[in-house]
Tab-separated table of C-alpha atoms in Angstrom:
chain	number	residue	atom	x	y	z
A	1	VAL	CA	-2.885	30.901	1.896
A	2	GLY	CA	-5.114	27.642	1.912
A	3	ASN	CA	-4.395	27.235	-1.994
A	4	ILE	CA	-0.524	28.072	-1.059
A	5	TYR	CA	-0.212	25.547	1.188
A	6	THR	CA	-2.274	22.945	-1.064
A	7	ASN	CA	0.006	23.575	-3.895
A	8	GLY	CA	3.232	23.505	-1.806
A	9	LYS	CA	2.067	20.229	-0.426
A	10	SER	CA	1.473	18.667	-4.154
A	11	LEU	CA	4.810	19.916	-5.189
A	12	LEU	CA	6.659	18.336	-2.294
A	13	GLN	CA	4.506	15.210	-2.780
A	14	LEU	CA	5.433	15.144	-6.440
A	15	ILE	CA	9.436	15.591	-5.641
A	16	ASN	CA	9.587	12.795	-3.027
A	17	GLN	CA	7.667	10.276	-5.863
A	18	LEU	CA	10.387	11.354	-8.470
A	19	LEU	CA	13.119	10.970	-6.325
A	20	GLU	CA	11.606	7.331	-5.155
A	21	LEU	CA	10.927	6.321	-8.547
A	22	SER	CA	14.389	7.595	-9.632
A	23	LYS	CA	16.062	5.302	-7.211
A	24	LEU	CA	14.192	2.201	-8.069
A	25	ASP	CA	14.998	2.743	-11.403
A	26	SER	CA	18.659	2.823	-10.885
A	27	ASN	CA	18.886	-0.159	-8.968
A	28	LYS	CA	20.351	1.948	-6.038
A	29	TYR	CA	18.025	0.645	-3.247
A	30	GLU	CA	19.773	-2.134	-1.123
A	31	ARG	CA	17.229	-4.322	0.487
A	32	ASP	CA	17.113	-4.689	4.482
A	33	ASP	CA	15.609	-8.051	5.187
A	34	GLN	CA	14.533	-8.496	8.831
A	35	PRO	CA	12.459	-10.658	11.148
A	36	ASN	CA	9.146	-9.370	11.943
A	37	SER	CA	5.781	-10.374	13.435
A	38	LEU	CA	2.994	-10.506	10.587
A	39	MET	CA	-0.082	-9.780	13.041
A	40	ASP	CA	2.198	-6.664	14.957
A	41	PHE	CA	2.920	-5.281	11.368
A	42	ALA	CA	-0.945	-5.689	10.631
A	43	LYS	CA	-1.646	-3.865	13.548
A	44	SER	CA	0.621	-1.286	13.066
A	45	ILE	CA	-0.852	-0.411	9.547
A	46	GLU	CA	-3.899	0.085	11.127
A	47	HIS	CA	-3.272	2.750	13.653
A	48	THR	CA	-1.351	4.436	11.068
A	49	VAL	CA	-4.355	4.790	8.628
A	50	ARG	CA	-7.382	4.856	10.880
A	51	PRO	CA	-7.363	8.407	11.673
A	52	LEU	CA	-7.825	8.828	7.588
A	53	ILE	CA	-11.458	7.855	7.851
A	54	ARG	CA	-12.665	10.550	9.828
A	55	ASP	CA	-14.483	12.449	6.739
A	56	HIS	CA	-15.778	8.837	5.365
A	57	SER	CA	-18.680	7.183	6.135
A	58	ILE	CA	-16.785	3.799	6.121
A	59	SER	CA	-15.787	0.558	8.045
A	60	LEU	CA	-12.209	-0.296	7.955
A	61	LYS	CA	-11.559	-3.951	8.674
A	62	PHE	CA	-8.176	-5.574	9.006
A	63	TYR	CA	-7.797	-9.508	9.065
A	64	THR	CA	-4.725	-11.501	9.509
A	65	ASP	CA	-4.095	-15.294	10.174
A	66	PRO	CA	-5.177	-16.369	13.455
A	67	VAL	CA	-1.648	-18.056	14.344
A	68	ASP	CA	1.186	-15.231	14.242
A	69	LYS	CA	4.117	-15.459	12.112
A	70	LEU	CA	7.597	-14.246	11.854
A	71	LEU	CA	8.530	-13.481	8.069
A	72	VAL	CA	11.691	-12.747	6.861
A	73	THR	CA	11.509	-9.706	4.094
A	74	ASP	CA	11.926	-5.807	3.841
A	75	TRP	CA	9.294	-4.630	6.156
A	76	GLY	CA	9.864	-0.920	5.267
A	77	VAL	CA	9.141	-1.400	1.769
A	78	VAL	CA	6.173	-3.815	2.442
A	79	ARG	CA	4.918	-0.968	4.938
A	80	GLN	CA	5.453	1.913	1.917
A	81	ILE	CA	3.168	-0.702	-0.213
A	82	ALA	CA	0.473	-1.579	2.524
A	83	LEU	CA	-0.053	2.329	3.280
A	84	ASN	CA	0.073	3.485	-0.219
A	85	LEU	CA	-2.825	0.879	-1.163
A	86	VAL	CA	-4.967	1.222	1.966
A	87	SER	CA	-4.697	4.930	1.773
A	88	ASN	CA	-5.776	4.643	-1.698
A	89	ALA	CA	-8.704	3.087	-1.152
A	90	ILE	CA	-9.853	5.060	1.877
A	91	LYS	CA	-9.574	8.383	-0.366
A	92	PHE	CA	-11.586	6.904	-3.266
A	93	THR	CA	-14.235	5.315	-0.497
A	94	LEU	CA	-16.601	8.141	0.757
A	95	LYS	CA	-19.023	5.227	2.306
A	96	GLY	CA	-18.951	1.226	2.248
A	97	ASP	CA	-15.985	-0.880	3.172
A	98	VAL	CA	-12.253	-1.257	3.229
A	99	THR	CA	-10.934	-4.561	3.636
A	100	VAL	CA	-7.084	-5.574	4.363
A	101	ASN	CA	-6.010	-8.774	4.568
A	102	PHE	CA	-2.558	-9.984	5.464
A	103	LEU	CA	-2.014	-13.743	4.712
A	104	PHE	CA	0.777	-15.980	4.634
A	105	ASN	CA	1.143	-18.993	2.490
A	106	PRO	CA	3.252	-21.401	3.989
A	107	VAL	CA	3.564	-23.438	0.509
A	108	LEU	CA	3.987	-20.839	-1.697
A	109	LYS	CA	6.191	-18.796	0.748
A	110	ASN	CA	4.010	-15.885	0.203
A	111	LEU	CA	2.879	-13.052	1.657
A	112	CYS	CA	-0.337	-11.997	0.165
A	113	LEU	CA	-1.736	-8.459	0.771
A	114	ILE	CA	-5.284	-8.071	-0.155
A	115	VAL	CA	-6.682	-4.694	-0.005
A	116	GLU	CA	-10.673	-4.330	-1.133
A	117	ASP	CA	-12.954	-0.886	-1.359
A	118	THR	CA	-16.697	-0.392	-2.204
A	119	GLY	CA	-15.305	2.889	-3.949
A	120	SER	CA	-15.652	4.471	-6.904
A	121	GLY	CA	-13.894	1.657	-9.114
A	122	ILE	CA	-11.732	1.996	-12.488
A	123	ALA	CA	-13.129	1.646	-15.543
A	124	GLU	CA	-11.929	-1.569	-17.472
A	125	GLU	CA	-10.130	0.272	-20.264
A	126	ASP	CA	-8.211	1.604	-17.635
A	127	LEU	CA	-6.922	-1.352	-15.570
A	128	ASN	CA	-4.037	-1.979	-18.340
A	129	GLU	CA	-2.372	1.784	-17.500
A	130	ILE	CA	-3.124	2.432	-13.750
A	131	PHE	CA	0.378	1.413	-12.985
A	132	LEU	CA	2.229	3.292	-15.591
A	133	PRO	CA	3.794	6.817	-14.954
A	134	TYR	CA	1.472	9.489	-14.978
A	135	LYS	CA	-1.460	7.341	-15.890
A	136	GLN	CA	-4.864	8.113	-13.865
A	137	ALA	CA	-8.398	6.468	-14.583
A	138	LYS	CA	-10.366	8.317	-16.660
A	139	ASN	CA	-13.583	7.717	-14.971
A	140	ASN	CA	-13.183	10.606	-12.488
A	141	ARG	CA	-11.625	8.535	-9.502
A	142	SER	CA	-9.491	11.151	-8.629
A	143	GLN	CA	-12.265	13.579	-8.212
A	144	THR	CA	-14.342	11.236	-5.850
A	145	VAL	CA	-12.872	13.247	-2.724
A	146	LYS	CA	-12.782	16.546	-3.130
A	147	GLY	CA	-9.723	18.881	-3.402
A	148	PHE	CA	-7.555	15.783	-4.514
A	149	ALA	CA	-5.355	15.718	-7.178
A	150	GLY	CA	-2.851	12.910	-7.740
A	151	THR	CA	0.048	12.842	-9.313
A	152	GLY	CA	-0.479	9.753	-10.982
A	153	LEU	CA	3.256	8.086	-9.774
A	154	GLY	CA	1.515	6.528	-6.644
A	155	LEU	CA	0.657	3.293	-8.113
A	156	THR	CA	4.159	3.138	-10.605
A	157	ILE	CA	6.073	3.455	-7.657
A	158	THR	CA	4.074	0.621	-5.291
A	159	LYS	CA	4.315	-1.585	-8.531
A	160	SER	CA	8.309	-0.967	-8.405
A	161	GLN	CA	8.228	-1.452	-4.962
A	162	VAL	CA	6.774	-4.950	-5.364
A	163	GLU	CA	8.912	-6.130	-8.323
A	164	LEU	CA	11.703	-5.175	-6.164
A	165	LEU	CA	10.929	-7.181	-3.233
A	166	GLY	CA	10.288	-10.164	-6.309
A	167	GLY	CA	6.465	-10.169	-6.158
A	168	GLY	CA	3.455	-9.208	-8.277
A	169	ILE	CA	0.543	-7.096	-8.019
A	170	SER	CA	-2.779	-7.318	-9.998
A	171	VAL	CA	-6.020	-5.276	-9.940
A	172	GLU	CA	-9.588	-6.366	-10.440
A	173	SER	CA	-12.276	-3.225	-10.393
A	174	GLU	CA	-15.995	-2.213	-11.548
A	175	VAL	CA	-17.078	1.206	-11.586
A	176	GLY	CA	-19.373	2.140	-9.042
A	177	ALA	CA	-18.456	-1.174	-7.359
A	178	GLY	CA	-15.067	-1.032	-5.878
A	179	SER	CA	-11.485	-2.198	-6.671
A	180	ARG	CA	-9.630	-5.371	-5.383
A	181	PHE	CA	-5.929	-5.151	-5.355
A	182	VAL	CA	-3.654	-8.234	-4.762
A	183	VAL	CA	-0.076	-8.508	-3.887
A	184	GLN	CA	2.095	-11.286	-3.434
A	185	ILE	CA	5.374	-11.086	-1.879
A	186	PRO	CA	7.923	-14.238	-1.404
A	187	VAL	CA	9.086	-14.287	2.123
A	188	GLU	CA	10.739	-16.665	4.339
A	189	GLN	CA	9.480	-17.948	7.545
A	190	SER	CA	11.853	-17.285	10.824
A	191	ASP	CA	12.821	-19.803	13.190
A	192	MET	CA	13.954	-17.183	15.847
A	193	ILE	CA	11.280	-16.629	18.963
A	194	GLU	CA	9.194	-13.870	18.819
A	195	GLU	CA	11.166	-12.071	21.897
A	196	GLU	CA	14.049	-11.647	19.974
A	197	VAL	CA	12.641	-9.861	17.287
A	198	GLU	CA	12.751	-5.915	17.489
A	199	ILE	CA	9.862	-4.561	15.636
A	200	SER	CA	11.076	-2.443	12.570
A	201	ILE	CA	8.403	-0.414	10.639
A	202	GLY	CA	10.491	2.023	8.659
A	203	ASN	CA	9.582	5.462	7.127
A	204	PHE	CA	6.404	5.803	4.780
A	205	ASN	CA	4.716	8.301	3.020
A	206	LEU	CA	0.788	8.657	2.839
A	207	ASP	CA	0.840	10.958	-0.112
A	208	VAL	CA	-0.065	9.021	-2.939
């Protein structure tokens, strides 16, 4: 029964990711830009992913600008990007730290998301391929978590989502030392007062 459930869940995950990738590739997605509090958004991500560390001996740390900002972007997509990267970092880090930074650069008008972990890391020769469909690192990263087998689409979708918002994503990694993903997305700073903003967190899928 357990194997049937696991296989069914993996198949559903693959179908959902194929549909998401198809939608992004066909340019059918219509952006929904809204103002939102960066600090509240970071808190919502932390609240969602914290239960994932129950079986890991790790410290999960979140940081954001000390002065809150109301920023305009498609927060539903940003949420999916953040959840994919943070949940991946947790999956591949059995001990140590996962650190998440949400920062706003007022000069470049960029939202910067930095996800760092002390997990298994990725070999240098694999770094150029991890964003390609069905590509997974060859350093047994997928075996770090017992019973985990990825579809090879998670980072492909994440990169497509980042580019959909006009941004870019980069990665630095070392086998045995961990990984550092950096996402930069152009945003606008809202002139609305915070009380006027209704927080919208959108839908998401943690299975990457």
